[in-house]
mmCIF file with all atom_site columns, C-alpha atoms in Angstrom:
data_model
loop_
_atom_site.group_PDB
_atom_site.id
_atom_site.type_symbol
_atom_site.label_atom_id
_atom_site.label_alt_id
_atom_site.label_comp_id
_atom_site.label_asym_id
_atom_site.label_entity_id
_atom_site.label_seq_id
_atom_site.pdbx_PDB_ins_code
_atom_site.Cartn_x
_atom_site.Cartn_y
_atom_site.Cartn_z
_atom_site.occupancy
_atom_site.B_iso_or_equiv
_atom_site.pdbx_formal_charge
_atom_site.auth_seq_id
_atom_site.auth_comp_id
_atom_site.auth_asym_id
_atom_site.auth_atom_id
_atom_site.pdbx_PDB_model_num
ATOM 1   C CA . MET A 1 1   ? -8.903  14.909  -23.675 1.00 52.00 ? 159 MET A CA 1
ATOM 2   C CA . THR A 1 2   ? -7.957  13.400  -20.326 1.00 64.00 ? 160 THR A CA 1
ATOM 3   C CA . HIS A 1 3   ? -10.118 14.354  -17.361 1.00 72.00 ? 161 HIS A CA 1
ATOM 4   C CA . ALA A 1 4   ? -8.980  14.348  -13.760 1.00 77.00 ? 162 ALA A CA 1
ATOM 5   C CA . ARG A 1 5   ? -10.643 11.585  -11.795 1.00 78.00 ? 163 ARG A CA 1
ATOM 6   C CA . ALA A 1 6   ? -11.190 11.867  -8.084  1.00 77.00 ? 164 ALA A CA 1
ATOM 7   C CA . PRO A 1 7   ? -9.041  9.474   -6.039  1.00 82.00 ? 165 PRO A CA 1
ATOM 8   C CA . GLY A 1 8   ? -11.108 6.499   -4.939  1.00 87.00 ? 166 GLY A CA 1
ATOM 9   C CA . SER A 1 9   ? -13.870 7.225   -7.445  1.00 92.00 ? 167 SER A CA 1
ATOM 10  C CA . ILE A 1 10  ? -15.619 4.730   -9.705  1.00 94.00 ? 168 ILE A CA 1
ATOM 11  C CA . GLU A 1 11  ? -14.223 6.694   -12.659 1.00 94.00 ? 169 GLU A CA 1
ATOM 12  C CA . GLN A 1 12  ? -10.693 6.220   -11.382 1.00 94.00 ? 170 GLN A CA 1
ATOM 13  C CA . ALA A 1 13  ? -11.357 2.502   -10.851 1.00 95.00 ? 171 ALA A CA 1
ATOM 14  C CA . LEU A 1 14  ? -12.509 2.162   -14.467 1.00 96.00 ? 172 LEU A CA 1
ATOM 15  C CA . ASP A 1 15  ? -9.435  4.038   -15.649 1.00 94.00 ? 173 ASP A CA 1
ATOM 16  C CA . ARG A 1 16  ? -7.266  1.715   -13.558 1.00 95.00 ? 174 ARG A CA 1
ATOM 17  C CA . ILE A 1 17  ? -8.855  -1.351  -15.142 1.00 96.00 ? 175 ILE A CA 1
ATOM 18  C CA . ALA A 1 18  ? -8.402  0.106   -18.624 1.00 95.00 ? 176 ALA A CA 1
ATOM 19  C CA . GLY A 1 19  ? -4.788  0.958   -17.898 1.00 94.00 ? 177 GLY A CA 1
ATOM 20  C CA . ASP A 1 20  ? -3.729  -2.536  -16.942 1.00 94.00 ? 178 ASP A CA 1
ATOM 21  C CA . PRO A 1 21  ? -2.352  -4.450  -19.928 1.00 93.00 ? 179 PRO A CA 1
ATOM 22  C CA . LEU A 1 22  ? -3.533  -7.779  -18.495 1.00 94.00 ? 180 LEU A CA 1
ATOM 23  C CA . VAL A 1 23  ? -7.156  -6.672  -18.867 1.00 93.00 ? 181 VAL A CA 1
ATOM 24  C CA . GLY A 1 24  ? -6.629  -5.306  -22.366 1.00 91.00 ? 182 GLY A CA 1
ATOM 25  C CA . GLY A 1 25  ? -7.721  -1.668  -22.290 1.00 95.00 ? 183 GLY A CA 1
ATOM 26  C CA . TRP A 1 26  ? -10.942 0.101   -23.230 1.00 96.00 ? 184 TRP A CA 1
ATOM 27  C CA . ALA A 1 27  ? -11.710 -2.112  -26.218 1.00 96.00 ? 185 ALA A CA 1
ATOM 28  C CA . ALA A 1 28  ? -11.449 -5.296  -24.136 1.00 96.00 ? 186 ALA A CA 1
ATOM 29  C CA . MET A 1 29  ? -13.604 -3.754  -21.426 1.00 96.00 ? 187 MET A CA 1
ATOM 30  C CA . ALA A 1 30  ? -16.249 -2.878  -24.042 1.00 97.00 ? 188 ALA A CA 1
ATOM 31  C CA . THR A 1 31  ? -16.255 -6.487  -25.203 1.00 97.00 ? 189 THR A CA 1
ATOM 32  C CA . ILE A 1 32  ? -16.582 -7.781  -21.632 1.00 97.00 ? 190 ILE A CA 1
ATOM 33  C CA . VAL A 1 33  ? -19.644 -5.615  -20.917 1.00 97.00 ? 191 VAL A CA 1
ATOM 34  C CA . GLU A 1 34  ? -21.073 -5.904  -24.442 1.00 97.00 ? 192 GLU A CA 1
ATOM 35  C CA . ARG A 1 35  ? -21.204 -2.135  -24.967 1.00 97.00 ? 193 ARG A CA 1
ATOM 36  C CA . GLY A 1 36  ? -19.449 0.293   -27.246 1.00 96.00 ? 194 GLY A CA 1
ATOM 37  C CA . GLU A 1 37  ? -16.008 1.532   -26.305 1.00 96.00 ? 195 GLU A CA 1
ATOM 38  C CA . SER A 1 38  ? -17.268 5.134   -26.208 1.00 96.00 ? 196 SER A CA 1
ATOM 39  C CA . THR A 1 39  ? -19.923 4.109   -23.663 1.00 96.00 ? 197 THR A CA 1
ATOM 40  C CA . VAL A 1 40  ? -17.308 2.506   -21.428 1.00 97.00 ? 198 VAL A CA 1
ATOM 41  C CA . ARG A 1 41  ? -15.073 5.568   -21.749 1.00 95.00 ? 199 ARG A CA 1
ATOM 42  C CA . ASN A 1 42  ? -18.026 7.784   -20.825 1.00 95.00 ? 200 ASN A CA 1
ATOM 43  C CA . TRP A 1 43  ? -18.557 5.783   -17.648 1.00 96.00 ? 201 TRP A CA 1
ATOM 44  C CA . ALA A 1 44  ? -15.005 6.711   -16.666 1.00 94.00 ? 202 ALA A CA 1
ATOM 45  C CA . ASN A 1 45  ? -15.430 10.365  -17.636 1.00 93.00 ? 203 ASN A CA 1
ATOM 46  C CA . PRO A 1 46  ? -16.457 12.483  -14.631 1.00 91.00 ? 204 PRO A CA 1
ATOM 47  C CA . THR A 1 47  ? -17.886 15.173  -16.931 1.00 92.00 ? 205 THR A CA 1
ATOM 48  C CA . THR A 1 48  ? -20.547 12.910  -18.471 1.00 92.00 ? 206 THR A CA 1
ATOM 49  C CA . PRO A 1 49  ? -23.776 11.874  -16.738 1.00 92.00 ? 207 PRO A CA 1
ATOM 50  C CA . GLU A 1 50  ? -23.454 8.187   -17.671 1.00 92.00 ? 208 GLU A CA 1
ATOM 51  C CA . SER A 1 51  ? -22.465 5.711   -14.991 1.00 94.00 ? 209 SER A CA 1
ATOM 52  C CA . ILE A 1 52  ? -21.763 2.015   -15.125 1.00 96.00 ? 210 ILE A CA 1
ATOM 53  C CA . PRO A 1 53  ? -24.635 -0.313  -14.196 1.00 96.00 ? 211 PRO A CA 1
ATOM 54  C CA . LEU A 1 54  ? -23.916 -2.551  -11.216 1.00 95.00 ? 212 LEU A CA 1
ATOM 55  C CA . ASP A 1 55  ? -24.109 -5.842  -13.124 1.00 96.00 ? 213 ASP A CA 1
ATOM 56  C CA . LEU A 1 56  ? -21.559 -4.605  -15.656 1.00 97.00 ? 214 LEU A CA 1
ATOM 57  C CA . ALA A 1 57  ? -19.284 -3.246  -12.933 1.00 96.00 ? 215 ALA A CA 1
ATOM 58  C CA . LEU A 1 58  ? -19.264 -6.723  -11.426 1.00 96.00 ? 216 LEU A CA 1
ATOM 59  C CA . ARG A 1 59  ? -18.246 -8.171  -14.792 1.00 97.00 ? 217 ARG A CA 1
ATOM 60  C CA . LEU A 1 60  ? -15.271 -5.803  -15.010 1.00 97.00 ? 218 LEU A CA 1
ATOM 61  C CA . ASP A 1 61  ? -14.147 -6.590  -11.464 1.00 97.00 ? 219 ASP A CA 1
ATOM 62  C CA . LEU A 1 62  ? -14.390 -10.285 -12.308 1.00 97.00 ? 220 LEU A CA 1
ATOM 63  C CA . ALA A 1 63  ? -12.341 -9.749  -15.490 1.00 96.00 ? 221 ALA A CA 1
ATOM 64  C CA . TRP A 1 64  ? -9.731  -7.992  -13.353 1.00 96.00 ? 222 TRP A CA 1
ATOM 65  C CA . GLN A 1 65  ? -9.525  -11.028 -11.093 1.00 96.00 ? 223 GLN A CA 1
ATOM 66  C CA . LYS A 1 66  ? -9.523  -13.486 -14.012 1.00 95.00 ? 224 LYS A CA 1
ATOM 67  C CA . ALA A 1 67  ? -6.478  -11.610 -15.315 1.00 94.00 ? 225 ALA A CA 1
ATOM 68  C CA . GLY A 1 68  ? -4.750  -12.617 -12.081 1.00 95.00 ? 226 GLY A CA 1
ATOM 69  C CA . LEU A 1 69  ? -4.909  -9.182  -10.513 1.00 94.00 ? 227 LEU A CA 1
ATOM 70  C CA . VAL A 1 70  ? -5.660  -8.649  -6.832  1.00 95.00 ? 228 VAL A CA 1
ATOM 71  C CA . GLY A 1 71  ? -8.740  -6.881  -5.543  1.00 94.00 ? 229 GLY A CA 1
ATOM 72  C CA . ALA A 1 72  ? -11.789 -5.543  -7.307  1.00 96.00 ? 230 ALA A CA 1
ATOM 73  C CA . PRO A 1 73  ? -11.240 -1.902  -8.295  1.00 96.00 ? 231 PRO A CA 1
ATOM 74  C CA . ILE A 1 74  ? -14.870 -0.891  -8.745  1.00 96.00 ? 232 ILE A CA 1
ATOM 75  C CA . ARG A 1 75  ? -16.061 -2.709  -5.607  1.00 96.00 ? 233 ARG A CA 1
ATOM 76  C CA . ASP A 1 76  ? -13.174 -1.227  -3.645  1.00 95.00 ? 234 ASP A CA 1
ATOM 77  C CA . ALA A 1 77  ? -14.053 2.275   -4.889  1.00 95.00 ? 235 ALA A CA 1
ATOM 78  C CA . TYR A 1 78  ? -17.714 1.718   -4.037  1.00 94.00 ? 236 TYR A CA 1
ATOM 79  C CA . ASN A 1 79  ? -16.796 0.545   -0.527  1.00 93.00 ? 237 ASN A CA 1
ATOM 80  C CA . GLY A 1 80  ? -14.622 3.617   -0.041  1.00 91.00 ? 238 GLY A CA 1
ATOM 81  C CA . LEU A 1 81  ? -17.432 5.899   -1.175  1.00 91.00 ? 239 LEU A CA 1
ATOM 82  C CA . ALA A 1 82  ? -19.893 4.091   1.111   1.00 88.00 ? 240 ALA A CA 1
ATOM 83  C CA . ASP A 1 83  ? -17.476 4.555   4.041   1.00 84.00 ? 241 ASP A CA 1
ATOM 84  C CA . GLN A 1 84  ? -17.254 8.290   3.287   1.00 84.00 ? 242 GLN A CA 1
ATOM 85  C CA . LEU A 1 85  ? -21.039 8.601   3.226   1.00 83.00 ? 243 LEU A CA 1
ATOM 86  C CA . ARG A 1 86  ? -21.348 6.661   6.490   1.00 78.00 ? 244 ARG A CA 1
ATOM 87  C CA . GLU A 1 87  ? -18.762 8.884   8.137   1.00 74.00 ? 245 GLU A CA 1
ATOM 88  C CA . ALA A 1 88  ? -20.564 12.006  6.910   1.00 74.00 ? 246 ALA A CA 1
ATOM 89  C CA . GLU A 1 89  ? -23.933 10.701  8.098   1.00 74.00 ? 247 GLU A CA 1
ATOM 90  C CA . PHE A 1 90  ? -22.848 9.097   11.352  1.00 75.00 ? 248 PHE A CA 1
ATOM 91  C CA . GLY A 1 91  ? -19.554 10.862  12.011  1.00 76.00 ? 249 GLY A CA 1
ATOM 92  C CA . CYS A 1 92  ? -20.489 12.131  15.440  1.00 83.00 ? 250 CYS A CA 1
ATOM 93  C CA . GLN A 1 93  ? -21.614 8.676   16.527  1.00 83.00 ? 251 GLN A CA 1
ATOM 94  C CA . MET A 1 94  ? -18.435 7.121   15.145  1.00 82.00 ? 252 MET A CA 1
ATOM 95  C CA . GLU A 1 95  ? -16.365 9.735   16.965  1.00 87.00 ? 253 GLU A CA 1
ATOM 96  C CA . LEU A 1 96  ? -18.344 8.938   20.123  1.00 90.00 ? 254 LEU A CA 1
ATOM 97  C CA . LEU A 1 97  ? -17.670 5.227   19.721  1.00 91.00 ? 255 LEU A CA 1
ATOM 98  C CA . ARG A 1 98  ? -13.923 5.792   19.329  1.00 91.00 ? 256 ARG A CA 1
ATOM 99  C CA . ALA A 1 99  ? -13.837 8.242   22.243  1.00 94.00 ? 257 ALA A CA 1
ATOM 100 C CA . ALA A 1 100 ? -15.835 5.863   24.445  1.00 96.00 ? 258 ALA A CA 1
ATOM 101 C CA . ALA A 1 101 ? -13.318 3.095   23.782  1.00 96.00 ? 259 ALA A CA 1
ATOM 102 C CA . VAL A 1 102 ? -10.434 5.371   24.818  1.00 96.00 ? 260 VAL A CA 1
ATOM 103 C CA . PHE A 1 103 ? -12.385 6.534   27.875  1.00 97.00 ? 261 PHE A CA 1
ATOM 104 C CA . ALA A 1 104 ? -13.038 2.922   28.908  1.00 97.00 ? 262 ALA A CA 1
ATOM 105 C CA . ARG A 1 105 ? -9.328  2.137   28.704  1.00 97.00 ? 263 ARG A CA 1
ATOM 106 C CA . GLU A 1 106 ? -8.307  5.291   30.584  1.00 96.00 ? 264 GLU A CA 1
ATOM 107 C CA . ASN A 1 107 ? -10.997 4.760   33.200  1.00 97.00 ? 265 ASN A CA 1
ATOM 108 C CA . GLY A 1 108 ? -9.832  1.173   33.726  1.00 97.00 ? 266 GLY A CA 1
ATOM 109 C CA . GLU A 1 109 ? -6.295  2.400   34.308  1.00 97.00 ? 267 GLU A CA 1
ATOM 110 C CA . ALA A 1 110 ? -7.573  5.029   36.749  1.00 97.00 ? 268 ALA A CA 1
ATOM 111 C CA . GLU A 1 111 ? -9.546  2.374   38.649  1.00 98.00 ? 269 GLU A CA 1
ATOM 112 C CA . GLU A 1 112 ? -6.513  0.093   38.794  1.00 97.00 ? 270 GLU A CA 1
ATOM 113 C CA . TRP A 1 113 ? -4.302  2.829   40.238  1.00 97.00 ? 271 TRP A CA 1
ATOM 114 C CA . ALA A 1 114 ? -7.039  3.938   42.655  1.00 97.00 ? 272 ALA A CA 1
ATOM 115 C CA . MET A 1 115 ? -7.095  0.412   44.089  1.00 98.00 ? 273 MET A CA 1
ATOM 116 C CA . LEU A 1 116 ? -3.298  0.247   44.239  1.00 97.00 ? 274 LEU A CA 1
ATOM 117 C CA . ALA A 1 117 ? -3.203  3.643   46.005  1.00 97.00 ? 275 ALA A CA 1
ATOM 118 C CA . ALA A 1 118 ? -5.685  2.317   48.579  1.00 97.00 ? 276 ALA A CA 1
ATOM 119 C CA . LEU A 1 119 ? -3.383  -0.532  49.638  1.00 97.00 ? 277 LEU A CA 1
ATOM 120 C CA . PRO A 1 120 ? -1.579  -0.116  52.995  1.00 97.00 ? 278 PRO A CA 1
ATOM 121 C CA . GLU A 1 121 ? 1.802   -0.439  51.275  1.00 97.00 ? 279 GLU A CA 1
ATOM 122 C CA . ALA A 1 122 ? 1.028   2.236   48.642  1.00 97.00 ? 280 ALA A CA 1
ATOM 123 C CA . THR A 1 123 ? 3.806   4.743   48.110  1.00 97.00 ? 281 THR A CA 1
ATOM 124 C CA . VAL A 1 124 ? 3.576   8.430   47.283  1.00 97.00 ? 282 VAL A CA 1
ATOM 125 C CA . ALA A 1 125 ? 4.570   7.463   43.752  1.00 97.00 ? 283 ALA A CA 1
ATOM 126 C CA . ASP A 1 126 ? 1.574   5.093   43.594  1.00 97.00 ? 284 ASP A CA 1
ATOM 127 C CA . ILE A 1 127 ? -0.736  7.882   44.732  1.00 97.00 ? 285 ILE A CA 1
ATOM 128 C CA . ASP A 1 128 ? 0.808   10.282  42.215  1.00 97.00 ? 286 ASP A CA 1
ATOM 129 C CA . LYS A 1 129 ? 0.237   7.700   39.470  1.00 97.00 ? 287 LYS A CA 1
ATOM 130 C CA . ALA A 1 130 ? -3.390  7.297   40.605  1.00 97.00 ? 288 ALA A CA 1
ATOM 131 C CA . VAL A 1 131 ? -3.860  11.068  40.408  1.00 97.00 ? 289 VAL A CA 1
ATOM 132 C CA . GLN A 1 132 ? -2.302  11.133  36.929  1.00 97.00 ? 290 GLN A CA 1
ATOM 133 C CA . GLU A 1 133 ? -4.452  8.270   35.604  1.00 97.00 ? 291 GLU A CA 1
ATOM 134 C CA . THR A 1 134 ? -7.607  9.716   37.166  1.00 96.00 ? 292 THR A CA 1
ATOM 135 C CA . SER A 1 135 ? -6.824  13.067  35.550  1.00 96.00 ? 293 SER A CA 1
ATOM 136 C CA . HIS A 1 136 ? -6.509  11.338  32.172  1.00 96.00 ? 294 HIS A CA 1
ATOM 137 C CA . ALA A 1 137 ? -9.845  9.587   32.664  1.00 96.00 ? 295 ALA A CA 1
ATOM 138 C CA . VAL A 1 138 ? -11.535 12.844  33.676  1.00 96.00 ? 296 VAL A CA 1
ATOM 139 C CA . ALA A 1 139 ? -10.119 14.616  30.607  1.00 96.00 ? 297 ALA A CA 1
ATOM 140 C CA . HIS A 1 140 ? -11.428 11.864  28.340  1.00 96.00 ? 298 HIS A CA 1
ATOM 141 C CA . GLY A 1 141 ? -14.764 12.011  30.152  1.00 95.00 ? 299 GLY A CA 1
ATOM 142 C CA . GLN A 1 142 ? -14.931 15.753  29.417  1.00 95.00 ? 300 GLN A CA 1
ATOM 143 C CA . GLY A 1 143 ? -14.290 14.927  25.761  1.00 92.00 ? 301 GLY A CA 1
ATOM 144 C CA . LEU A 1 144 ? -17.220 12.512  25.830  1.00 93.00 ? 302 LEU A CA 1
ATOM 145 C CA . LEU A 1 145 ? -19.465 15.201  27.309  1.00 93.00 ? 303 LEU A CA 1
ATOM 146 C CA . SER A 1 146 ? -18.507 17.528  24.481  1.00 91.00 ? 304 SER A CA 1
ATOM 147 C CA . ILE A 1 147 ? -19.397 14.885  21.899  1.00 89.00 ? 305 ILE A CA 1
ATOM 148 C CA . TYR A 1 148 ? -22.721 14.209  23.639  1.00 90.00 ? 306 TYR A CA 1
ATOM 149 C CA . ARG A 1 149 ? -23.587 17.911  23.419  1.00 88.00 ? 307 ARG A CA 1
ATOM 150 C CA . ARG A 1 150 ? -22.752 17.996  19.679  1.00 84.00 ? 308 ARG A CA 1
ATOM 151 C CA . LEU A 1 151 ? -24.725 14.812  19.101  1.00 83.00 ? 309 LEU A CA 1
ATOM 152 C CA . ARG A 1 152 ? -27.742 16.237  20.922  1.00 83.00 ? 310 ARG A CA 1
ATOM 153 C CA . ARG A 1 153 ? -27.585 19.435  18.818  1.00 79.00 ? 311 ARG A CA 1
ATOM 154 C CA . SER A 1 154 ? -27.228 17.561  15.542  1.00 72.00 ? 312 SER A CA 1
ATOM 155 C CA . ARG A 1 155 ? -30.203 15.297  16.318  1.00 63.00 ? 313 ARG A CA 1
ATOM 156 C CA . SER A 1 156 ? -32.443 18.203  17.318  1.00 55.00 ? 314 SER A CA 1
ATOM 157 C CA . ARG A 1 157 ? -31.892 20.054  14.038  1.00 48.00 ? 315 ARG A CA 1
ATOM 158 C CA . GLY A 1 158 ? -33.721 19.242  10.868  1.00 47.00 ? 316 GLY A CA 1
ATOM 159 C CA . PRO A 1 159 ? -31.878 18.728  7.617   1.00 45.00 ? 317 PRO A CA 1
ATOM 160 C CA . PRO A 1 160 ? -30.468 21.908  6.048   1.00 39.00 ? 318 PRO A CA 1
#
């Protein structure tokens, strides 16, 4: 029976390796890792508790590359899962970092137009542009304040 494998999962990566004719399927994978074919299939089955040991996962990724294929399916899946965990754990900080970068850019533009509006030859259009850019910077600053408040709340709470 075929089981649905989560996109980006280790199980899906194993299924991908098995499905490529250049690698040779489940039997070839079993030979590469020196285990039984049923064991290798169980590693790819999300309904079984078995999981592939790291050293054997590395062997399969290497076999993938030796077959002339690009990437490393298990490593790539692991990296994706690690990114998801990092985002879940540090999501507010990552959001803050992205928002701070946008704020810095918007604030720089507001500063530039403030200086241009201060020049003796500044036009009404220059002043209007300075107002617009300053408004953008203020709006992004308000967004930062909102993130700070969420970050403060999340750090003051214990784990659920």
